[in-house]
């Protein structure tokens, strides 16, 4: 990926003005010829991070593949809010089969295209964190291991939101969900060992793994475009806040996503062949409290007396990420 | 071309002649030889173009087949037993989406206790999943049914399951007549999907359907399956013309014309039953056999007609509706014009227990004399069962049942009879 040094930033956000970029680097969404692959009129909640992430992802993939794209979708919010017929929002060939098999359906589509000589048509499989890290994990790992030519997108909102906010293996420690209620001495979801899919994907040594957030949509687009330059299994893990499940203001989705990255709780990076090649550094390191406070799912940590012990443990997780992925190193690291 | 080959090899040859484009393979006995053979054909280029995918589970196997079929490829897989159950969610999904996948089920018992031998519990557990289910009586029919399955599936946009008895057929070396590629091509037209994931004409498949339309979608699945009841007999003549033999069909009636007792069964056991019936006919008993070739859709009219003269019907089935009795017999009773209490259920051959002519003579003799119970477990070792019941009565922690029975039996190796 060739970036040119960017000098002009929007005040306070570090977001570069689109107009200042050369044509080929401008946002797909800013282009009048964008495909609106996930069209307006769907039934996502106000401020839905997943809808935003999916829209940017699929439009970028459509652009990268000259509109030769097929998508397989796991059961979940994205599937439900986008399809109640006859109001499908999908402007691309799209199939939903089951909750746990999106990666395998993607494999099947890719196999069919290969056998028919349609090397120009590319395949995306996508799902939420439940469909990816839990019920769809076997199929996903199989797809990675075989290096099938599928780009898998996980829209991670850290829980089963479609069924009414329950814990998934991507739910962070201390978060309140309807199956991890902070009652009595409980501080919400337990501190487990975590199940960090981007690292698991990298352990499969697949050609390309990336993480992104909806706070940096231009970065997300670039990663989708980059992913489409590879053949084989690719994985992008997109951090998508959920106003309903996390209990934050609908207007705060992007800010929350940015805070996740700037605190170090959600590392943003790229990896090729199992090796990290690029890390989006934290521009101004913030304490995790800044990220936790605006979310009702962490409200129990800030009651009287506040759970300093728990907040401190979460801070340690962020600090570990910062060390592990070198998130605060002076220069952006590139291969 | 006549060849003396294993049943699995015959099926693999038949599938290959149907030019499948995507094959998903996951090993489970006794199906494994089929996909092994197909894998070799793809690797050595005999079967091309075809993608052979070694998946990580049966659930993935069916899911890959779903993706491939929806993208317009002719898709095939094979499974058995636990594998069929593990993919069950996707099995229903393939039918619901109307994807014409063909799958061989090498029928095998379902655990626990784990058992690799033949019965029909696996396929019959999926009887309401929306797949057409065909049962083969011998290896020639197993081969032929696959040719018919692809055609039927693609004509109706419904998946088809070809069921053949595990080991008894899959591992038996029999003479089969292998058709030529020319013959198969004349019989099976190229796959023209009704729905396909194509960037040139984007469609959504698998959308949420609410109460406003769900009933209609389900009804159409039923109506389509019932269409197969007309298609299967009407294609028989064409099959005979191209391949020079009769094969498949809804039912196989054998000596039923004047039969007062008709034995109904599925699969390879029909051979033993026919031999027994021949012997009983020699003795003057008016007895016949009705083989069910197509279990789903259920051939109501054909069964009713074949049972017209029957005063008694004995349904011998390798499956058990636990807590009720028979699965097949329920279907038979619903199609029998006579009194349902004249339909006898015989549960036989579970987990590979051999069904012998001797046992059948004893059983059918009882039927002739009018002494057959409504529900019989053929060759059940009552003494063994009583011991377990006594043990459970005697102590709370009586231990695991299966292991207790084996200890009572004192055998370490599985016995066939």
XYZ file of C-alpha atoms in Angstrom:
752
model
C 0.000 0.000 0.000
C 1.601 3.274 -0.980
C 0.649 6.160 1.244
C 1.863 9.635 0.629
C 2.652 11.778 3.640
C -0.491 13.607 4.614
C -0.165 17.066 5.974
C -3.623 18.451 6.313
C -5.775 17.221 9.130
C -9.205 18.185 10.270
C -8.745 19.985 13.580
C -8.828 17.675 16.542
C -9.654 14.429 14.736
C -6.566 13.681 12.634
C -8.971 12.935 9.779
C -7.515 14.048 6.533
C -9.681 16.040 4.188
C -10.701 13.804 1.304
C -10.343 16.611 -1.233
C -6.666 16.931 -0.435
C -5.883 13.379 -1.514
C -4.985 12.196 -4.988
C -7.920 10.576 -6.804
C -6.841 6.988 -6.278
C -6.665 7.494 -2.509
C -9.989 9.195 -2.058
C -12.743 7.488 -0.155
C -14.939 5.162 -2.146
C -17.923 6.543 -0.262
C -17.089 10.038 -1.478
C -17.324 8.897 -5.070
C -20.577 9.542 -6.894
C -20.149 6.151 -8.587
C -20.076 4.208 -5.329
C -22.315 1.165 -5.562
C -24.464 1.599 -2.425
C -24.200 -2.157 -2.104
C -25.938 -2.061 1.261
C -28.591 0.404 0.267
C -30.514 2.815 2.438
C -33.833 1.813 3.938
C -32.577 -1.102 6.011
C -33.663 -1.549 9.604
C -30.463 -1.120 11.575
C -30.630 0.930 14.759
C -29.645 4.571 14.710
C -25.890 4.829 15.003
C -25.296 1.154 14.151
C -21.582 0.557 13.777
C -22.108 -2.666 11.884
C -24.255 -1.058 9.175
C -21.636 1.641 8.737
C -18.775 -0.835 8.618
C -20.562 -3.141 6.186
C -21.483 -0.325 3.864
C -17.897 0.911 3.594
C -16.496 -2.595 3.383
C -18.731 -3.868 0.623
C -18.592 -0.704 -1.449
C -14.803 -0.760 -1.219
C -14.763 -4.429 -2.204
C -17.069 -3.706 -5.122
C -14.734 -1.005 -6.320
C -11.684 -3.218 -5.889
C -13.269 -6.076 -7.863
C -14.836 -3.987 -10.625
C -18.223 -4.961 -9.162
C -17.592 -8.673 -9.548
C -18.464 -9.648 -5.990
C -20.597 -12.288 -4.233
C -21.290 -12.264 -0.500
C -22.241 -14.966 1.991
C -23.692 -13.708 5.245
C -24.020 -15.361 8.633
C -27.242 -15.064 10.585
C -27.215 -12.015 12.829
C -28.074 -8.337 12.983
C -26.552 -7.591 9.576
C -28.574 -10.332 7.925
C -31.806 -9.498 9.708
C -31.804 -5.739 9.381
C -30.822 -5.840 5.723
C -33.203 -8.375 4.273
C -36.817 -8.536 5.324
C -38.230 -9.105 1.876
C -39.147 -7.445 -0.410
C -36.978 -4.752 1.113
C -33.546 -6.295 0.665
C -30.840 -3.687 0.914
C -28.298 -5.764 -0.928
C -27.436 -4.613 -4.411
C -24.978 -7.486 -4.862
C -25.491 -11.256 -5.222
C -25.942 -12.210 -1.585
C -26.785 -15.393 0.267
C -27.650 -16.127 3.856
C -27.577 -19.770 4.838
C -27.006 -20.314 8.566
C -25.468 -18.760 11.662
C -22.357 -20.892 11.777
C -21.464 -21.559 8.157
C -20.790 -18.276 6.331
C -17.112 -19.115 5.792
C -17.970 -22.563 4.385
C -20.667 -21.153 2.103
C -18.012 -18.700 0.919
C -15.708 -21.629 0.224
C -18.437 -23.291 -1.822
C -19.097 -20.173 -3.860
C -15.373 -19.706 -4.490
C -15.091 -23.348 -5.582
C -18.004 -22.963 -7.984
C -16.517 -19.808 -9.471
C -13.125 -21.486 -9.868
C -14.549 -24.526 -11.586
C -16.479 -22.286 -13.946
C -13.403 -20.232 -14.750
C -14.839 -17.058 -13.256
C -11.564 -15.886 -11.756
C -12.762 -12.300 -11.981
C -15.552 -12.793 -9.438
C -14.463 -12.557 -5.793
C -16.121 -13.786 -2.620
C -16.758 -12.162 0.732
C -18.124 -13.995 3.742
C -19.232 -11.908 6.663
C -20.773 -12.148 10.087
C -20.830 -10.697 13.549
C -18.537 -11.763 16.361
C -20.907 -14.528 17.484
C -21.050 -16.011 13.992
C -17.266 -15.685 13.732
C -15.584 -16.339 17.059
C -18.160 -18.775 18.446
C -20.588 -20.766 16.312
C -18.838 -20.193 12.991
C -15.320 -20.710 14.303
C -14.887 -24.242 12.963
C -15.910 -23.335 9.427
C -13.781 -20.185 9.547
C -10.684 -22.045 10.693
C -11.266 -24.662 7.993
C -11.516 -21.968 5.347
C -8.278 -20.372 6.639
C -6.431 -23.664 6.821
C -7.331 -24.601 3.235
C -6.498 -21.038 2.157
C -9.739 -20.815 0.214
C -10.088 -17.666 -1.855
C -12.506 -15.885 0.470
C -12.258 -12.567 2.286
C -13.944 -12.976 5.654
C -15.164 -9.858 7.432
C -16.027 -9.993 11.118
C -18.069 -7.056 12.341
C -17.244 -7.205 16.019
C -19.775 -5.591 18.326
C -18.650 -7.758 21.186
C -21.801 -9.734 21.804
C -24.966 -11.365 20.521
C -26.878 -8.187 19.817
C -29.478 -9.624 17.447
C -30.823 -11.936 20.148
C -30.907 -9.149 22.700
C -27.363 -8.542 23.950
C -25.819 -11.717 25.326
C -22.176 -12.568 25.898
C -20.038 -13.965 23.099
C -16.423 -15.051 23.294
C -15.611 -11.573 21.972
C -17.348 -9.809 24.858
C -14.661 -7.984 26.840
C -14.076 -8.509 30.562
C -16.392 -6.596 32.913
C -18.898 -5.757 30.192
C -22.530 -6.067 31.150
C -24.661 -8.216 28.882
C -27.914 -9.977 29.636
C -25.972 -13.134 30.430
C -23.181 -11.380 32.354
C -25.155 -9.092 34.625
C -23.145 -7.246 37.264
C -25.179 -8.282 40.277
C -23.890 -8.362 43.830
C -20.109 -8.581 43.805
C -20.022 -9.570 40.125
C -18.350 -7.044 37.868
C -20.032 -8.221 34.684
C -18.290 -10.491 32.227
C -15.468 -12.519 33.740
C -11.837 -11.967 32.943
C -11.105 -14.968 30.754
C -8.119 -15.620 28.574
C -9.758 -13.896 25.616
C -10.230 -15.260 22.132
C -8.597 -12.756 19.868
C -9.556 -13.790 16.355
C -7.087 -11.581 14.460
C -4.196 -13.374 16.208
C -5.825 -16.751 15.618
C -6.234 -15.862 11.945
C -2.551 -14.894 11.810
C -1.627 -18.212 13.382
C -3.097 -19.850 10.257
C -0.426 -17.950 8.269
C -3.053 -16.754 5.798
C -1.968 -14.138 3.270
C -3.656 -11.143 4.866
C -5.146 -10.192 8.235
C -6.187 -6.717 9.286
C -8.129 -4.961 11.991
C -10.001 -1.720 11.564
C -12.578 0.441 13.279
C -15.465 2.505 12.020
C -13.648 5.544 13.388
C -11.179 5.282 10.538
C -13.301 4.384 7.571
C -10.752 5.456 5.054
C -8.325 3.013 6.640
C -11.005 0.305 6.492
C -11.521 0.950 2.787
C -7.791 0.788 2.148
C -7.573 -2.542 3.968
C -10.439 -4.027 1.983
C -8.764 -2.862 -1.192
C -5.452 -4.334 -0.037
C -7.152 -7.618 0.887
C -8.505 -7.903 -2.628
C -4.970 -7.762 -4.013
C -4.347 -11.223 -2.524
C -5.682 -14.630 -3.477
C -6.468 -17.095 -0.714
C -7.978 -16.692 2.723
C -8.056 -13.188 4.123
C -9.534 -11.811 7.320
C -10.551 -8.320 8.385
C -11.816 -7.749 11.907
C -13.811 -4.532 12.116
C -14.613 -2.949 15.451
C -18.236 -1.782 15.288
C -19.790 -0.166 18.393
C -23.406 -1.061 19.131
C -25.358 1.793 20.739
C -28.115 -0.596 21.824
C -25.930 -3.271 23.366
C -23.226 -1.032 24.760
C -25.571 1.638 26.023
C -24.035 4.682 24.450
C -25.438 7.605 22.580
C -26.259 6.841 18.925
C -24.192 9.816 17.918
C -21.165 8.474 19.829
C -20.468 5.391 17.671
C -17.446 6.828 15.921
C -16.079 8.464 19.044
C -16.341 5.209 21.003
C -14.587 3.344 18.204
C -11.811 5.926 18.181
C -11.447 5.680 21.955
C -11.133 1.884 21.709
C -8.165 2.376 19.448
C -6.618 5.344 21.275
C -6.718 3.566 24.634
C -5.049 0.498 23.174
C -8.013 -1.761 23.867
C -8.452 -2.420 20.159
C -5.156 -2.603 18.250
C -5.397 -1.579 14.609
C -2.874 -3.315 12.382
C -2.197 -5.299 9.245
C -0.423 -8.616 8.888
C 0.750 -10.551 5.867
C 1.598 -14.235 5.979
C 1.245 -14.264 9.767
C 3.582 -11.306 10.354
C 2.501 -7.810 11.435
C 3.436 -5.402 8.665
C 1.786 -2.201 9.738
C 0.420 -0.765 12.967
C -1.778 2.296 13.291
C -0.124 4.010 16.193
C -1.960 5.625 19.032
C -1.707 9.307 18.480
C -2.537 10.429 22.005
C -2.711 7.659 24.543
C -5.800 7.835 26.728
C -6.665 5.949 29.920
C -9.222 3.178 29.452
C -11.605 5.052 31.728
C -12.233 7.519 28.902
C -13.485 4.636 26.777
C -15.406 2.834 29.523
C -17.267 5.780 31.050
C -19.589 6.722 28.166
C -20.890 3.117 27.927
C -23.716 1.880 30.113
C -22.352 -1.653 29.867
C -19.530 -0.495 32.147
C -21.651 1.773 34.370
C -21.328 -0.642 37.301
C -17.593 0.106 37.420
C -18.225 3.761 38.186
C -20.799 3.530 40.935
C -19.975 4.490 44.497
C -17.489 3.115 45.317
C -16.016 2.683 41.846
C -14.419 -0.640 40.938
C -10.874 0.698 40.633
C -9.548 -2.847 40.762
C -11.491 -3.848 37.678
C -10.694 -0.670 35.780
C -7.024 -1.247 36.597
C -7.171 -4.773 35.169
C -8.724 -3.443 31.980
C -5.963 -0.828 31.819
C -3.441 -3.648 32.068
C -5.049 -5.337 29.065
C -4.738 -2.104 27.093
C -1.104 -1.679 28.170
C -0.365 -5.251 27.160
C -1.815 -4.573 23.703
C 0.263 -1.412 23.410
C 3.413 -3.346 24.175
C 2.518 -6.375 22.094
C 1.586 -4.422 18.967
C 3.940 -1.480 19.609
C 1.032 0.896 19.389
C 2.876 3.913 20.734
C 6.193 3.510 18.949
C 7.339 6.799 17.474
C 6.929 5.964 13.823
C 4.397 3.924 11.964
C 5.954 0.582 11.193
C 5.767 -0.680 7.684
C 7.167 -3.710 5.994
C -19.884 -52.302 -19.209
C -20.102 -55.098 -16.652
C -17.695 -54.822 -13.761
C -17.226 -56.638 -10.491
C -16.578 -53.776 -8.070
C -17.280 -52.547 -4.580
C -20.581 -50.738 -4.069
C -18.783 -47.546 -3.061
C -16.679 -47.682 -6.215
C -19.807 -48.172 -8.316
C -21.394 -45.128 -6.731
C -18.235 -43.077 -7.214
C -18.205 -44.047 -10.911
C -21.862 -43.081 -11.247
C -21.328 -39.740 -9.528
C -18.293 -39.007 -11.704
C -20.322 -39.755 -14.838
C -22.778 -37.082 -13.690
C -19.993 -34.495 -13.987
C -20.211 -32.949 -10.518
C -18.364 -29.644 -10.280
C -17.853 -29.410 -6.532
C -17.427 -32.395 -4.204
C -17.071 -31.943 -0.450
C -15.455 -34.754 1.455
C -15.401 -35.552 5.128
C -14.657 -39.088 6.256
C -17.161 -41.198 8.120
C -17.660 -44.928 7.856
C -19.141 -46.542 5.866
C -19.324 -43.784 3.278
C -15.633 -42.965 3.065
C -14.669 -45.179 0.122
C -16.998 -43.189 -2.130
C -15.325 -39.826 -1.588
C -11.883 -41.434 -1.548
C -12.519 -42.803 -5.029
C -13.868 -39.472 -6.259
C -10.857 -37.678 -4.800
C -8.551 -39.937 -6.775
C -10.489 -39.244 -9.966
C -10.190 -35.489 -9.466
C -6.486 -35.723 -8.636
C -5.623 -37.814 -11.680
C -7.722 -35.587 -13.918
C -10.279 -38.213 -14.884
C -12.982 -36.056 -13.311
C -12.542 -32.496 -14.558
C -13.375 -29.747 -14.161
C -14.191 -30.494 -10.548
C -13.199 -29.035 -7.199
C -12.637 -31.666 -4.513
C -12.646 -30.025 -1.097
C -11.545 -31.760 2.080
C -13.637 -29.976 4.679
C -13.364 -29.946 8.457
C -16.799 -31.348 9.329
C -20.013 -32.617 7.817
C -21.620 -29.313 8.734
C -19.010 -27.630 6.556
C -19.456 -30.261 3.836
C -23.119 -29.414 3.409
C -22.420 -25.690 3.801
C -19.784 -25.744 1.063
C -22.243 -27.669 -1.116
C -24.855 -24.984 -0.407
C -22.487 -22.210 -1.494
C -21.377 -24.115 -4.572
C -24.908 -24.989 -5.623
C -26.132 -21.427 -5.116
C -23.263 -20.234 -7.296
C -24.474 -22.551 -10.064
C -22.264 -25.608 -9.657
C -23.437 -29.215 -9.554
C -22.582 -30.197 -5.988
C -22.233 -33.586 -4.325
C -21.279 -34.972 -0.946
C -21.680 -38.193 1.003
C -22.141 -38.981 4.655
C -23.632 -41.370 7.196
C -24.902 -41.647 10.715
C -23.449 -39.048 13.109
C -22.266 -37.099 10.098
C -25.800 -36.672 8.833
C -26.897 -35.472 12.261
C -23.930 -33.114 12.549
C -24.906 -31.487 9.250
C -28.627 -31.573 9.993
C -29.059 -27.816 10.242
C -27.480 -27.382 6.829
C -29.454 -30.344 5.433
C -32.705 -28.546 6.223
C -31.227 -25.303 4.930
C -30.274 -26.788 1.542
C -33.837 -27.999 1.092
C -35.352 -24.739 2.294
C -33.213 -22.785 -0.156
C -34.208 -25.172 -2.977
C -30.657 -26.171 -3.888
C -30.372 -29.388 -5.947
C -27.506 -31.005 -4.059
C -27.123 -34.781 -4.280
C -25.858 -36.683 -1.256
C -25.220 -40.346 -0.670
C -26.104 -41.596 2.788
C -24.421 -44.909 3.587
C -26.992 -45.847 6.175
C -25.611 -46.505 9.626
C -26.908 -46.572 13.177
C -26.858 -43.500 15.403
C -25.080 -43.534 18.789
C -24.946 -43.750 21.673
C -23.911 -46.464 21.972
C -21.548 -45.815 19.109
C -22.095 -48.369 16.376
C -20.780 -48.270 12.845
C -23.091 -50.922 11.384
C -26.118 -50.602 9.209
C -29.621 -49.515 10.002
C -31.832 -46.713 8.711
C -32.032 -44.490 11.768
C -29.808 -41.824 10.227
C -31.760 -41.204 7.023
C -35.156 -41.603 8.649
C -34.263 -39.028 11.296
C -34.150 -36.554 8.396
C -37.405 -37.669 6.809
C -39.039 -34.255 7.224
C -36.047 -32.171 6.152
C -37.392 -31.557 2.660
C -34.930 -33.769 0.746
C -36.148 -36.426 -1.614
C -35.010 -39.756 -0.153
C -34.380 -42.730 -2.422
C -33.388 -46.161 -1.085
C -31.298 -48.649 -3.052
C -31.949 -52.363 -2.900
C -28.676 -53.448 -4.464
C -25.530 -51.924 -5.886
C -26.830 -51.656 -9.437
C -29.747 -49.679 -8.139
C -27.482 -47.551 -5.937
C -25.493 -46.683 -9.050
C -28.582 -45.959 -11.135
C -30.283 -43.923 -8.443
C -27.423 -41.436 -8.487
C -27.956 -40.781 -12.188
C -31.648 -40.272 -11.507
C -30.981 -38.210 -8.379
C -29.084 -35.449 -10.174
C -31.775 -35.208 -12.838
C -34.604 -35.194 -10.324
C -32.859 -32.696 -8.049
C -32.170 -30.255 -10.838
C -35.591 -30.594 -12.430
C -37.323 -29.800 -9.146
C -34.649 -27.615 -7.530
C -34.713 -29.887 -4.510
C -31.880 -31.830 -2.926
C -31.890 -35.606 -3.216
C -30.495 -38.138 -0.761
C -29.582 -41.553 -2.124
C -29.639 -44.019 0.746
C -27.752 -47.303 0.540
C -27.114 -49.758 3.300
C -23.752 -49.185 4.936
C -21.300 -52.091 4.546
C -24.020 -54.426 3.231
C -24.007 -52.493 -0.038
C -21.158 -49.974 0.233
C -18.558 -52.639 0.928
C -20.018 -55.512 -1.088
C -18.366 -56.496 -4.361
C -21.097 -57.090 -6.875
C -21.384 -57.125 -10.610
C -22.722 -53.821 -11.884
C -23.418 -52.512 -15.330
C -21.527 -49.227 -15.632
C -23.058 -46.857 -18.151
C -20.988 -44.914 -20.643
C -20.441 -41.171 -20.453
C -22.473 -40.876 -23.645
C -25.454 -42.614 -22.077
C -25.324 -40.457 -18.957
C -24.959 -37.268 -20.979
C -28.016 -38.268 -23.003
C -29.985 -38.774 -19.812
C -28.745 -35.922 -17.628
C -28.832 -32.444 -19.185
C -26.411 -29.748 -17.973
C -27.410 -28.010 -14.728
C -29.454 -24.878 -15.366
C -30.093 -23.345 -11.963
C -33.331 -21.529 -11.200
C -31.408 -19.157 -8.948
C -27.750 -18.274 -9.106
C -25.395 -15.851 -7.384
C -24.271 -13.854 -10.387
C -22.848 -10.318 -10.345
C -24.563 -9.678 -13.679
C -27.960 -10.204 -12.065
C -27.634 -9.667 -8.321
C -30.236 -11.378 -6.166
C -30.620 -11.982 -2.442
C -31.046 -15.609 -1.385
C -31.968 -16.643 2.128
C -33.801 -13.562 3.298
C -35.912 -13.429 6.424
C -39.463 -14.605 5.712
C -42.189 -13.850 8.225
C -45.645 -15.245 8.902
C -46.964 -13.523 5.782
C -45.265 -15.999 3.444
C -43.633 -18.813 5.417
C -46.581 -21.208 5.094
C -46.650 -20.739 1.350
C -42.922 -21.424 1.035
C -43.331 -24.618 3.044
C -46.405 -25.639 1.064
C -44.501 -25.249 -2.202
C -41.734 -27.477 -0.865
C -44.379 -30.105 -0.217
C -46.043 -29.615 -3.590
C -42.678 -29.921 -5.353
C -41.900 -33.158 -3.573
C -45.284 -34.540 -4.567
C -44.402 -33.697 -8.200
C -41.604 -36.229 -7.924
C -44.278 -38.903 -7.526
C -45.291 -38.217 -11.125
C -41.814 -37.577 -12.489
C -40.177 -40.728 -11.180
C -42.510 -43.192 -12.958
C -42.756 -41.043 -16.078
C -38.979 -41.036 -16.502
C -38.686 -44.804 -16.088
C -39.270 -45.491 -19.789
C -36.566 -43.038 -20.812
C -34.151 -44.633 -18.367
C -34.930 -48.065 -19.793
C -34.435 -46.834 -23.352
C -31.026 -45.303 -22.665
C -29.604 -47.776 -20.162
C -31.474 -50.913 -21.144
C -32.799 -51.799 -17.709
C -35.438 -50.888 -15.164
C -34.123 -49.219 -12.073
C -35.396 -47.029 -9.301
C -39.059 -46.183 -9.162
C -41.393 -45.383 -6.325
C -42.017 -48.927 -5.145
C -41.105 -52.457 -6.114
C -43.991 -54.875 -5.792
C -43.030 -58.540 -5.772
C -45.660 -61.299 -5.945
C -48.308 -59.055 -4.399
C -51.067 -59.679 -6.936
C -52.986 -62.181 -4.865
C -51.053 -61.727 -1.639
C -52.920 -61.849 1.637
C -49.793 -60.884 3.533
C -47.478 -58.220 2.215
C -44.103 -57.479 3.768
C -42.974 -53.879 3.368
C -39.313 -52.918 3.686
C -36.559 -50.603 2.431
C -33.091 -51.337 1.144
C -30.934 -54.412 0.841
C -32.964 -56.582 3.230
C -35.538 -56.889 0.456
C -33.374 -59.589 -1.138
C -33.555 -61.808 1.941
C -37.259 -61.130 2.305
C -37.931 -62.097 -1.310
C -36.032 -65.354 -0.884
C -38.082 -66.115 2.209
C -41.307 -65.225 0.430
C -40.397 -67.488 -2.497
C -39.931 -70.351 -0.092
C -43.236 -69.603 1.635
C -44.990 -69.368 -1.721
C -43.742 -72.864 -2.522
C -45.489 -73.937 0.642
C -48.694 -72.340 -0.607
C -48.701 -69.106 1.424
C -50.094 -66.160 -0.479
C -47.450 -63.652 0.501
C -45.713 -60.844 -1.337
C -43.232 -58.041 -0.837
C -43.408 -54.307 -1.322
C -40.103 -52.490 -1.498
C -40.178 -48.759 -0.901
C -37.733 -47.155 -3.338
C -38.806 -43.591 -2.693
C -39.396 -42.840 0.972
C -39.747 -39.074 0.552
C -41.987 -38.098 -1.067
C -44.050 -40.955 0.311
C -45.711 -42.813 -2.579
C -49.170 -42.950 -1.026
C -51.084 -44.152 -4.070
C -48.544 -46.766 -5.131
C -48.441 -48.232 -1.623
C -52.217 -48.262 -1.355
C -52.515 -50.059 -4.653
C -49.870 -52.650 -3.839
C -51.584 -53.437 -0.544
C -55.037 -53.784 -2.101
C -55.421 -57.513 -1.547
C -53.451 -57.670 1.672
C -55.292 -58.800 4.749
C -52.205 -58.240 6.813
C -49.213 -55.974 6.319
C -45.885 -56.614 7.997
C -43.584 -53.601 7.940
C -40.035 -54.680 8.599
C -37.962 -51.646 9.359
C -34.389 -50.926 10.369
C -35.390 -47.917 12.403
C -37.174 -47.197 15.635
C -39.346 -44.303 16.649
C -38.396 -44.531 20.307
C -41.496 -44.328 22.447
C -43.812 -45.233 19.582
C -42.495 -48.086 17.472
C -42.254 -47.833 13.724
C -41.507 -44.935 11.429
C -42.094 -46.631 8.091
C -45.100 -48.513 9.473
C -46.779 -45.247 10.361
C -46.436 -44.133 6.780
C -47.694 -47.498 5.542
C -50.686 -47.481 7.883
C -51.659 -44.059 6.552
C -51.711 -45.488 3.014
C -53.405 -48.793 3.759
C -57.095 -48.968 2.988
C -57.619 -51.729 5.525
C -57.704 -51.413 9.276
C -54.533 -49.920 10.777
C -54.442 -52.704 13.388
C -53.645 -55.074 10.528
C -50.373 -53.264 9.997
C -47.668 -54.930 12.089
C -44.441 -53.219 12.933
C -41.279 -55.285 13.071
C -38.153 -53.517 14.222
C -35.221 -55.470 12.825
C -31.543 -55.237 12.133
C -30.747 -52.275 14.386
C -27.042 -51.542 14.589
C -26.268 -54.236 12.024
C -28.031 -57.184 13.687
C -28.310 -59.738 10.880
C -31.798 -60.384 9.519
C -31.743 -64.064 8.610
C -34.121 -66.138 6.506
C -34.622 -68.372 9.500
C -35.819 -65.471 11.644
C -38.000 -64.181 8.855
C -39.639 -67.600 8.426
C -40.453 -67.679 12.124
C -41.764 -64.126 12.074
C -43.843 -64.418 8.928
C -45.138 -67.793 10.078
C -46.588 -66.009 13.081
C -48.143 -63.451 10.760
C -49.774 -66.203 8.725
C -51.203 -67.780 11.860
C -52.455 -64.407 13.072
C -50.222 -64.477 16.116
C -47.947 -61.544 15.316
C -47.948 -58.727 17.861
C -48.580 -55.146 16.688
C -44.954 -54.344 17.533
C -42.145 -56.901 17.457
C -38.412 -56.534 17.929
C -36.975 -59.264 15.723
C -34.505 -61.548 17.521
C -34.487 -59.406 20.635
C -32.646 -61.171 23.450
C -35.310 -60.851 26.126
C -33.230 -62.556 28.810
C -30.497 -59.993 28.345
C -32.961 -57.150 28.628
C -34.462 -58.673 31.782
C -31.051 -58.758 33.419
C -30.593 -55.035 32.919
C -34.066 -54.309 34.245
C -33.396 -56.476 37.293
C -30.088 -54.716 37.898
C -31.709 -51.309 37.701
C -34.384 -52.433 40.110
C -31.759 -53.730 42.497
C -29.474 -50.756 42.777
C -29.599 -47.036 42.131
C -26.124 -46.775 40.677
C -26.646 -49.543 38.170
C -24.081 -48.095 35.761
C -24.150 -47.493 32.038
C -26.627 -49.748 30.228
C -24.666 -50.623 27.107
C -21.514 -51.557 28.987
C -23.562 -53.602 31.453
C -25.130 -55.601 28.630
C -21.756 -56.284 27.049
C -20.421 -57.460 30.394
C -23.419 -59.771 30.746
C -22.830 -61.105 27.258
C -19.186 -61.660 27.969
C -18.133 -61.024 24.402
C -15.554 -58.522 23.360
C -16.102 -58.525 19.621
C -19.318 -57.425 17.948
C -21.365 -60.332 16.782
C -23.363 -60.203 13.604
C -26.280 -62.491 14.404
